[in-house]
Amino acid sequence: PKFWAVIPAAGVGSRMQADRPKQYLPLDGRTVIEQTLDIFLRHPRIAGVVVAVSHDDAYFPSLCPVTDKPLQVVDGGAERCHSVLNALRGLEALAHPEDWVLVHDAARPCLSDDDLERLIETLRDDPVGGILATPVRDTKKRATPDGYIAATVDRADLWRAFTPQMFRLATLASALEKALEDGFMVTDEASALEHAGHAPRLVEGSAENIKITRPEDLRLAEFYLAERRR
Ligand code: CTP
Ligand code: MG
């Protein structure tokens, strides 16, 4: 089986409060999405990439990613999971149902080659697949509605879910469809697989694989990428 990447990039970035969607903001000499795309376009294991962008996106056409791999662009949807489903529809023309799909947020440009390689190597013989994640390090509190501590939550079995999230094309598409049909709230691909009765694996990755959500995240990403160039 081959390995394909799906990059949802159709969000508006409301929490970033910038003049454009955050994936098109500059980061270490390029845009955020160019940094992200390049990780997959360069990686020898990845057969091709499908990107989901907003139907009225004004920025993607002016980028010129250099690649000899298939790079398909599809319309995104109202929620991230709709964008991913549209991309999987596009991928069905290129890929086999048993091929692996790695879904990765456009807004996560600090994924390292090592983490990507380890995710693939760890899961390639797995019956289901799984996700990059990192154990929770801070003490966790459950809050009351008026802002007091109701309880301290045991963090021993708590992980932060990152992307890529790697599953077989057919399994992932049917899990997402079922979740939407059932009105299940899909927060990431793994949650849809869980809803369908699967147990995805947690593959520990670097905490540097942050999602750019707020302005301070962009400053941190700038630091990580500049540091790696040194
Ligand atoms: N995304 C998408 N389609 C949507 C919503 C989000 O493809 N309808 C993508 C975003 O472009 C991003 C990734 O999913 O790469 C993670 O989503 P998030 O960080 O929530 O991005 P936004 O939705 O753009 O940001 P916000 O929630 O602050 O508006
Ligand atoms: Mg969002």
PDB file of C-alpha atoms and ligand atoms in Angstrom:
ATOM      1  CA  PRO A   1       0.000   0.000   0.000  1.00  0.00           C
ATOM      2  CA  LYS A   2       0.989   3.581  -0.640  1.00  0.00           C
ATOM      3  CA  PHE A   3       0.978   6.568   1.738  1.00  0.00           C
ATOM      4  CA  TRP A   4      -0.928   9.735   0.801  1.00  0.00           C
ATOM      5  CA  ALA A   5      -1.289  13.069   2.573  1.00  0.00           C
ATOM      6  CA  VAL A   6      -4.525  15.032   2.979  1.00  0.00           C
ATOM      7  CA  ILE A   7      -4.116  18.649   4.107  1.00  0.00           C
ATOM      8  CA  PRO A   8      -7.272  20.440   5.299  1.00  0.00           C
ATOM      9  CA  ALA A   9      -6.608  24.146   4.610  1.00  0.00           C
ATOM     10  CA  ALA A  10     -10.096  25.598   4.234  1.00  0.00           C
ATOM     11  CA  GLY A  11     -10.443  27.285   7.634  1.00  0.00           C
ATOM     12  CA  VAL A  12     -10.782  31.035   8.163  1.00  0.00           C
ATOM     13  CA  GLY A  13      -8.506  31.245  11.203  1.00  0.00           C
ATOM     14  CA  SER A  14     -10.892  33.308  13.321  1.00  0.00           C
ATOM     15  CA  ARG A  15      -8.847  32.925  16.534  1.00  0.00           C
ATOM     16  CA  MET A  16      -5.748  34.276  14.769  1.00  0.00           C
ATOM     17  CA  GLN A  17      -7.505  37.587  14.037  1.00  0.00           C
ATOM     18  CA  ALA A  18      -5.242  38.324  11.074  1.00  0.00           C
ATOM     19  CA  ASP A  19      -6.080  39.961   7.725  1.00  0.00           C
ATOM     20  CA  ARG A  20      -6.133  36.554   6.001  1.00  0.00           C
ATOM     21  CA  PRO A  21      -6.540  32.882   6.922  1.00  0.00           C
ATOM     22  CA  LYS A  22      -3.583  31.869   9.112  1.00  0.00           C
ATOM     23  CA  GLN A  23      -2.293  29.248   6.644  1.00  0.00           C
ATOM     24  CA  TYR A  24      -1.349  32.132   4.323  1.00  0.00           C
ATOM     25  CA  LEU A  25       0.581  34.184   6.885  1.00  0.00           C
ATOM     26  CA  PRO A  26       4.371  34.406   6.444  1.00  0.00           C
ATOM     27  CA  LEU A  27       6.507  31.975   8.452  1.00  0.00           C
ATOM     28  CA  ASP A  28      10.286  31.682   8.175  1.00  0.00           C
ATOM     29  CA  GLY A  29      10.467  32.959   4.594  1.00  0.00           C
ATOM     30  CA  ARG A  30       7.395  31.263   3.155  1.00  0.00           C
ATOM     31  CA  THR A  31       3.726  30.937   4.028  1.00  0.00           C
ATOM     32  CA  VAL A  32       2.569  28.528   6.734  1.00  0.00           C
ATOM     33  CA  ILE A  33       0.894  26.231   4.198  1.00  0.00           C
ATOM     34  CA  GLU A  34       3.989  26.126   1.980  1.00  0.00           C
ATOM     35  CA  GLN A  35       6.040  25.002   4.977  1.00  0.00           C
ATOM     36  CA  THR A  36       3.475  22.293   5.721  1.00  0.00           C
ATOM     37  CA  LEU A  37       3.089  21.100   2.122  1.00  0.00           C
ATOM     38  CA  ASP A  38       6.839  20.927   1.650  1.00  0.00           C
ATOM     39  CA  ILE A  39       7.211  18.382   4.490  1.00  0.00           C
ATOM     40  CA  PHE A  40       5.005  15.919   2.569  1.00  0.00           C
ATOM     41  CA  LEU A  41       6.110  16.804  -0.962  1.00  0.00           C
ATOM     42  CA  ARG A  42       9.771  16.235   0.028  1.00  0.00           C
ATOM     43  CA  HIS A  43       9.229  13.049   2.029  1.00  0.00           C
ATOM     44  CA  PRO A  44      10.165   9.965  -0.045  1.00  0.00           C
ATOM     45  CA  ARG A  45       7.389   7.806   1.456  1.00  0.00           C
ATOM     46  CA  ILE A  46       4.544  10.123   0.430  1.00  0.00           C
ATOM     47  CA  ALA A  47       3.014   9.267  -2.967  1.00  0.00           C
ATOM     48  CA  GLY A  48       0.971  12.444  -3.387  1.00  0.00           C
ATOM     49  CA  VAL A  49      -1.000  15.161  -1.636  1.00  0.00           C
ATOM     50  CA  VAL A  50      -4.595  16.395  -1.685  1.00  0.00           C
ATOM     51  CA  VAL A  51      -5.228  19.891  -0.296  1.00  0.00           C
ATOM     52  CA  ALA A  52      -8.707  21.172   0.608  1.00  0.00           C
ATOM     53  CA  VAL A  53      -9.048  24.955   0.263  1.00  0.00           C
ATOM     54  CA  SER A  54     -12.062  27.222   0.609  1.00  0.00           C
ATOM     55  CA  HIS A  55     -14.164  27.565  -2.566  1.00  0.00           C
ATOM     56  CA  ASP A  56     -13.555  31.339  -2.511  1.00  0.00           C
ATOM     57  CA  ASP A  57      -9.873  31.065  -1.574  1.00  0.00           C
ATOM     58  CA  ALA A  58      -7.890  33.930  -3.119  1.00  0.00           C
ATOM     59  CA  TYR A  59      -4.424  32.890  -1.916  1.00  0.00           C
ATOM     60  CA  PHE A  60      -3.678  29.289  -2.862  1.00  0.00           C
ATOM     61  CA  PRO A  61      -3.477  29.904  -6.657  1.00  0.00           C
ATOM     62  CA  SER A  62      -0.611  32.375  -6.174  1.00  0.00           C
ATOM     63  CA  LEU A  63       1.568  29.803  -4.398  1.00  0.00           C
ATOM     64  CA  CYS A  64       3.697  27.613  -6.583  1.00  0.00           C
ATOM     65  CA  PRO A  65       4.663  24.442  -4.756  1.00  0.00           C
ATOM     66  CA  VAL A  66       7.456  22.659  -6.613  1.00  0.00           C
ATOM     67  CA  THR A  67       6.848  18.929  -6.887  1.00  0.00           C
ATOM     68  CA  ASP A  68       6.931  15.949  -9.194  1.00  0.00           C
ATOM     69  CA  LYS A  69       4.227  14.229  -7.107  1.00  0.00           C
ATOM     70  CA  PRO A  70       0.480  14.372  -7.746  1.00  0.00           C
ATOM     71  CA  LEU A  71      -0.869  17.462  -5.969  1.00  0.00           C
ATOM     72  CA  GLN A  72      -4.640  17.747  -6.137  1.00  0.00           C
ATOM     73  CA  VAL A  73      -6.683  20.716  -4.893  1.00  0.00           C
ATOM     74  CA  VAL A  74     -10.319  20.256  -3.851  1.00  0.00           C
ATOM     75  CA  ASP A  75     -12.961  22.483  -2.257  1.00  0.00           C
ATOM     76  CA  GLY A  76     -13.176  22.448   1.506  1.00  0.00           C
ATOM     77  CA  GLY A  77     -16.404  22.275   3.489  1.00  0.00           C
ATOM     78  CA  ALA A  78     -18.157  23.975   6.384  1.00  0.00           C
ATOM     79  CA  GLU A  79     -16.287  22.013   9.071  1.00  0.00           C
ATOM     80  CA  ARG A  80     -12.819  20.490   9.040  1.00  0.00           C
ATOM     81  CA  CYS A  81     -14.312  16.988   8.735  1.00  0.00           C
ATOM     82  CA  HIS A  82     -16.189  18.018   5.568  1.00  0.00           C
ATOM     83  CA  SER A  83     -12.960  19.358   4.099  1.00  0.00           C
ATOM     84  CA  VAL A  84     -11.255  16.046   4.890  1.00  0.00           C
ATOM     85  CA  LEU A  85     -14.114  14.038   3.371  1.00  0.00           C
ATOM     86  CA  ASN A  86     -13.966  16.090   0.144  1.00  0.00           C
ATOM     87  CA  ALA A  87     -10.235  15.457  -0.038  1.00  0.00           C
ATOM     88  CA  LEU A  88     -10.781  11.711   0.454  1.00  0.00           C
ATOM     89  CA  ARG A  89     -13.296  11.788  -2.416  1.00  0.00           C
ATOM     90  CA  GLY A  90     -10.586  13.374  -4.573  1.00  0.00           C
ATOM     91  CA  LEU A  91      -8.048  10.818  -3.415  1.00  0.00           C
ATOM     92  CA  GLU A  92     -10.303   7.928  -4.423  1.00  0.00           C
ATOM     93  CA  ALA A  93      -9.352   8.672  -8.060  1.00  0.00           C
ATOM     94  CA  LEU A  94      -5.628   8.247  -7.304  1.00  0.00           C
ATOM     95  CA  ALA A  95      -5.423   5.732  -4.502  1.00  0.00           C
ATOM     96  CA  HIS A  96      -6.422   2.183  -3.554  1.00  0.00           C
ATOM     97  CA  PRO A  97      -8.982   1.715  -0.738  1.00  0.00           C
ATOM     98  CA  GLU A  98      -6.333  -0.072   1.337  1.00  0.00           C
ATOM     99  CA  ASP A  99      -3.759   2.713   0.920  1.00  0.00           C
ATOM    100  CA  TRP A 100      -2.839   4.765   3.992  1.00  0.00           C
ATOM    101  CA  VAL A 101      -3.935   8.390   4.323  1.00  0.00           C
ATOM    102  CA  LEU A 102      -2.140  10.819   6.619  1.00  0.00           C
ATOM    103  CA  VAL A 103      -4.446  13.725   7.470  1.00  0.00           C
ATOM    104  CA  HIS A 104      -2.429  16.748   8.610  1.00  0.00           C
ATOM    105  CA  ASP A 105      -3.559  20.292   9.488  1.00  0.00           C
ATOM    106  CA  ALA A 106      -2.225  22.992   7.151  1.00  0.00           C
ATOM    107  CA  ALA A 107      -1.722  24.973  10.359  1.00  0.00           C
ATOM    108  CA  ARG A 108       0.905  22.508  11.738  1.00  0.00           C
ATOM    109  CA  PRO A 109       4.095  23.522   9.907  1.00  0.00           C
ATOM    110  CA  CYS A 110       6.551  22.252  12.544  1.00  0.00           C
ATOM    111  CA  LEU A 111       6.028  18.515  11.979  1.00  0.00           C
ATOM    112  CA  SER A 112       9.508  16.979  11.810  1.00  0.00           C
ATOM    113  CA  ASP A 113      10.688  14.447   9.235  1.00  0.00           C
ATOM    114  CA  ASP A 114      11.576  12.138  12.135  1.00  0.00           C
ATOM    115  CA  ASP A 115       8.046  12.196  13.585  1.00  0.00           C
ATOM    116  CA  LEU A 116       6.510  11.625  10.162  1.00  0.00           C
ATOM    117  CA  GLU A 117       8.847   8.701   9.515  1.00  0.00           C
ATOM    118  CA  ARG A 118       8.196   7.171  12.963  1.00  0.00           C
ATOM    119  CA  LEU A 119       4.423   7.466  12.576  1.00  0.00           C
ATOM    120  CA  ILE A 120       4.555   5.596   9.262  1.00  0.00           C
ATOM    121  CA  GLU A 121       6.995   2.949  10.508  1.00  0.00           C
ATOM    122  CA  THR A 122       5.049   2.331  13.730  1.00  0.00           C
ATOM    123  CA  LEU A 123       1.660   1.986  12.055  1.00  0.00           C
ATOM    124  CA  ARG A 124       2.339   0.441   8.650  1.00  0.00           C
ATOM    125  CA  ASP A 125       1.493  -3.078   9.899  1.00  0.00           C
ATOM    126  CA  ASP A 126      -1.216  -1.942  12.312  1.00  0.00           C
ATOM    127  CA  PRO A 127      -4.769  -3.155  11.631  1.00  0.00           C
ATOM    128  CA  VAL A 128      -6.295   0.291  12.294  1.00  0.00           C
ATOM    129  CA  GLY A 129      -3.766   3.120  12.365  1.00  0.00           C
ATOM    130  CA  GLY A 130      -3.289   5.985  14.787  1.00  0.00           C
ATOM    131  CA  ILE A 131      -2.094   9.473  15.487  1.00  0.00           C
ATOM    132  CA  LEU A 132       0.891  11.508  16.637  1.00  0.00           C
ATOM    133  CA  ALA A 133       0.335  12.683  20.188  1.00  0.00           C
ATOM    134  CA  THR A 134       2.211  13.746  23.283  1.00  0.00           C
ATOM    135  CA  PRO A 135       1.538  13.081  26.982  1.00  0.00           C
ATOM    136  CA  VAL A 136      -0.028  15.915  29.001  1.00  0.00           C
ATOM    137  CA  ARG A 137       2.592  17.608  31.170  1.00  0.00           C
ATOM    138  CA  ASP A 138       0.656  20.195  33.185  1.00  0.00           C
ATOM    139  CA  THR A 139      -1.600  19.382  36.126  1.00  0.00           C
ATOM    140  CA  LYS A 140      -5.200  19.346  34.893  1.00  0.00           C
ATOM    141  CA  LYS A 141      -8.125  20.981  36.723  1.00  0.00           C
ATOM    142  CA  ARG A 142     -11.835  20.498  36.146  1.00  0.00           C
ATOM    143  CA  ALA A 143     -13.623  23.868  36.533  1.00  0.00           C
ATOM    144  CA  THR A 144     -16.984  24.842  37.972  1.00  0.00           C
ATOM    145  CA  PRO A 145     -19.104  27.166  35.760  1.00  0.00           C
ATOM    146  CA  ASP A 146     -18.123  30.141  37.957  1.00  0.00           C
ATOM    147  CA  GLY A 147     -14.398  29.530  37.665  1.00  0.00           C
ATOM    148  CA  TYR A 148     -13.438  27.550  40.750  1.00  0.00           C
ATOM    149  CA  ILE A 149     -11.571  24.256  40.849  1.00  0.00           C
ATOM    150  CA  ALA A 150     -14.009  21.354  41.055  1.00  0.00           C
ATOM    151  CA  ALA A 151     -11.358  18.648  40.923  1.00  0.00           C
ATOM    152  CA  THR A 152      -7.809  17.773  39.948  1.00  0.00           C
ATOM    153  CA  VAL A 153      -7.912  15.377  37.002  1.00  0.00           C
ATOM    154  CA  ASP A 154      -5.458  12.491  36.893  1.00  0.00           C
ATOM    155  CA  ARG A 155      -3.270  13.231  33.888  1.00  0.00           C
ATOM    156  CA  ALA A 156      -1.463   9.863  33.863  1.00  0.00           C
ATOM    157  CA  ASP A 157      -3.559   8.581  30.962  1.00  0.00           C
ATOM    158  CA  LEU A 158      -4.164  11.913  29.176  1.00  0.00           C
ATOM    159  CA  TRP A 159      -2.556  12.724  25.828  1.00  0.00           C
ATOM    160  CA  ARG A 160      -2.701  15.726  23.491  1.00  0.00           C
ATOM    161  CA  ALA A 161      -3.863  14.669  20.017  1.00  0.00           C
ATOM    162  CA  PHE A 162      -1.786  16.004  17.110  1.00  0.00           C
ATOM    163  CA  THR A 163      -1.701  15.291  13.411  1.00  0.00           C
ATOM    164  CA  PRO A 164      -0.854  13.510  11.129  1.00  0.00           C
ATOM    165  CA  GLN A 165      -3.597  10.981  11.809  1.00  0.00           C
ATOM    166  CA  MET A 166      -2.991   7.880   9.710  1.00  0.00           C
ATOM    167  CA  PHE A 167      -5.726   5.468   8.617  1.00  0.00           C
ATOM    168  CA  ARG A 168      -6.663   3.364   5.576  1.00  0.00           C
ATOM    169  CA  LEU A 169      -8.545   5.359   2.941  1.00  0.00           C
ATOM    170  CA  ALA A 170     -11.726   3.227   2.920  1.00  0.00           C
ATOM    171  CA  THR A 171     -11.856   2.829   6.717  1.00  0.00           C
ATOM    172  CA  LEU A 172     -11.401   6.554   7.283  1.00  0.00           C
ATOM    173  CA  ALA A 173     -13.958   7.622   4.671  1.00  0.00           C
ATOM    174  CA  SER A 174     -16.634   5.280   6.022  1.00  0.00           C
ATOM    175  CA  ALA A 175     -15.926   6.226   9.646  1.00  0.00           C
ATOM    176  CA  LEU A 176     -16.280   9.946   8.823  1.00  0.00           C
ATOM    177  CA  GLU A 177     -19.505   9.322   6.886  1.00  0.00           C
ATOM    178  CA  LYS A 178     -20.982   7.282   9.711  1.00  0.00           C
ATOM    179  CA  ALA A 179     -20.040   9.911  12.299  1.00  0.00           C
ATOM    180  CA  LEU A 180     -21.737  12.657  10.246  1.00  0.00           C
ATOM    181  CA  GLU A 181     -24.833  10.501   9.679  1.00  0.00           C
ATOM    182  CA  ASP A 182     -25.067   9.792  13.411  1.00  0.00           C
ATOM    183  CA  GLY A 183     -24.670  13.480  14.275  1.00  0.00           C
ATOM    184  CA  PHE A 184     -21.490  12.602  16.192  1.00  0.00           C
ATOM    185  CA  MET A 185     -19.222  15.574  16.899  1.00  0.00           C
ATOM    186  CA  VAL A 186     -16.008  14.867  14.945  1.00  0.00           C
ATOM    187  CA  THR A 187     -13.084  16.725  16.503  1.00  0.00           C
ATOM    188  CA  ASP A 188     -10.358  14.762  14.721  1.00  0.00           C
ATOM    189  CA  GLU A 189     -10.168  11.706  12.442  1.00  0.00           C
ATOM    190  CA  ALA A 190      -9.394   9.405  15.378  1.00  0.00           C
ATOM    191  CA  SER A 191     -12.657  10.417  17.091  1.00  0.00           C
ATOM    192  CA  ALA A 192     -14.607   9.176  14.049  1.00  0.00           C
ATOM    193  CA  LEU A 193     -12.686   5.872  14.109  1.00  0.00           C
ATOM    194  CA  GLU A 194     -13.386   5.545  17.844  1.00  0.00           C
ATOM    195  CA  HIS A 195     -17.090   6.189  17.210  1.00  0.00           C
ATOM    196  CA  ALA A 196     -17.004   3.354  14.662  1.00  0.00           C
ATOM    197  CA  GLY A 197     -15.613   1.004  17.326  1.00  0.00           C
ATOM    198  CA  HIS A 198     -11.900   1.070  16.476  1.00  0.00           C
ATOM    199  CA  ALA A 199      -9.040   1.755  18.891  1.00  0.00           C
ATOM    200  CA  PRO A 200      -6.452   3.950  17.149  1.00  0.00           C
ATOM    201  CA  ARG A 201      -2.894   3.851  18.450  1.00  0.00           C
ATOM    202  CA  LEU A 202      -1.053   6.767  20.109  1.00  0.00           C
ATOM    203  CA  VAL A 203       2.410   7.348  18.644  1.00  0.00           C
ATOM    204  CA  GLU A 204       4.475   9.704  20.783  1.00  0.00           C
ATOM    205  CA  GLY A 205       5.807  12.706  18.879  1.00  0.00           C
ATOM    206  CA  SER A 206       7.511  16.003  19.614  1.00  0.00           C
ATOM    207  CA  ALA A 207       5.601  18.726  21.461  1.00  0.00           C
ATOM    208  CA  GLU A 208       7.030  21.137  18.847  1.00  0.00           C
ATOM    209  CA  ASN A 209       4.360  19.900  16.395  1.00  0.00           C
ATOM    210  CA  ILE A 210       2.065  22.751  17.470  1.00  0.00           C
ATOM    211  CA  LYS A 211      -1.060  23.919  15.680  1.00  0.00           C
ATOM    212  CA  ILE A 212      -0.947  27.604  14.877  1.00  0.00           C
ATOM    213  CA  THR A 213      -4.139  28.899  16.469  1.00  0.00           C
ATOM    214  CA  ARG A 214      -3.274  32.249  18.068  1.00  0.00           C
ATOM    215  CA  PRO A 215      -0.615  34.895  17.344  1.00  0.00           C
ATOM    216  CA  GLU A 216       1.785  33.565  20.017  1.00  0.00           C
ATOM    217  CA  ASP A 217       1.800  30.172  18.262  1.00  0.00           C
ATOM    218  CA  LEU A 218       3.144  31.803  15.114  1.00  0.00           C
ATOM    219  CA  ARG A 219       6.024  33.326  17.062  1.00  0.00           C
ATOM    220  CA  LEU A 220       6.848  29.926  18.567  1.00  0.00           C
ATOM    221  CA  ALA A 221       6.712  28.220  15.147  1.00  0.00           C
ATOM    222  CA  GLU A 222       9.026  30.893  13.735  1.00  0.00           C
ATOM    223  CA  PHE A 223      11.503  30.075  16.499  1.00  0.00           C
ATOM    224  CA  TYR A 224      11.361  26.282  15.962  1.00  0.00           C
ATOM    225  CA  LEU A 225      11.825  26.516  12.182  1.00  0.00           C
ATOM    226  CA  ALA A 226      14.652  29.075  12.379  1.00  0.00           C
ATOM    227  CA  GLU A 227      16.389  26.915  14.991  1.00  0.00           C
ATOM    228  CA  ARG A 228      16.215  23.843  12.725  1.00  0.00           C
ATOM    229  CA  ARG A 229      17.807  25.754   9.852  1.00  0.00           C
ATOM    230  CA  ARG A 230      20.860  26.482  11.983  1.00  0.00           C
TER     231      ARG A 230
HETATM  232  N1  CTP B   1     -10.018  23.513   8.262  1.00  0.00           N
HETATM  233  C1  CTP B   1     -10.585  23.097   7.059  1.00  0.00           C
HETATM  234  N2  CTP B   1     -11.920  23.296   6.817  1.00  0.00           N
HETATM  235  C2  CTP B   1     -12.695  23.894   7.740  1.00  0.00           C
HETATM  236  C3  CTP B   1     -12.144  24.301   8.978  1.00  0.00           C
HETATM  237  C4  CTP B   1     -10.788  24.090   9.219  1.00  0.00           C
HETATM  238  O1  CTP B   1      -9.885  22.561   6.199  1.00  0.00           O
HETATM  239  N3  CTP B   1     -13.981  24.089   7.456  1.00  0.00           N
HETATM  240  C5  CTP B   1      -8.569  23.328   8.487  1.00  0.00           C
HETATM  241  C6  CTP B   1      -7.833  24.611   8.832  1.00  0.00           C
HETATM  242  O2  CTP B   1      -7.502  25.325   7.642  1.00  0.00           O
HETATM  243  C7  CTP B   1      -6.635  24.120   9.610  1.00  0.00           C
HETATM  244  C8  CTP B   1      -7.129  22.804  10.235  1.00  0.00           C
HETATM  245  O3  CTP B   1      -8.352  22.473   9.592  1.00  0.00           O
HETATM  246  O4  CTP B   1      -5.530  23.829   8.784  1.00  0.00           O
HETATM  247  C9  CTP B   1      -7.291  22.937  11.742  1.00  0.00           C
HETATM  248  O5  CTP B   1      -8.394  23.792  12.050  1.00  0.00           O
HETATM  249  P1  CTP B   1      -8.301  25.107  12.955  1.00  0.00           P
HETATM  250  O6  CTP B   1      -6.986  25.194  13.635  1.00  0.00           O
HETATM  251  O7  CTP B   1      -9.544  25.173  13.773  1.00  0.00           O
HETATM  252  O8  CTP B   1      -8.302  26.270  11.825  1.00  0.00           O
HETATM  253  P2  CTP B   1      -9.422  27.358  11.550  1.00  0.00           P
HETATM  254  O9  CTP B   1     -10.759  26.726  11.605  1.00  0.00           O
HETATM  255  O10 CTP B   1      -9.014  28.055  10.307  1.00  0.00           O
HETATM  256  O11 CTP B   1      -9.212  28.370  12.765  1.00  0.00           O
HETATM  257  P3  CTP B   1     -10.361  28.908  13.786  1.00  0.00           P
HETATM  258  O12 CTP B   1     -11.015  27.696  14.389  1.00  0.00           O
HETATM  259  O13 CTP B   1      -9.615  29.751  14.777  1.00  0.00           O
HETATM  260  O14 CTP B   1     -11.312  29.720  12.950  1.00  0.00           O
HETATM  261 MG    MG B   2     -11.511  25.817  13.443  1.00  0.00          MG
END
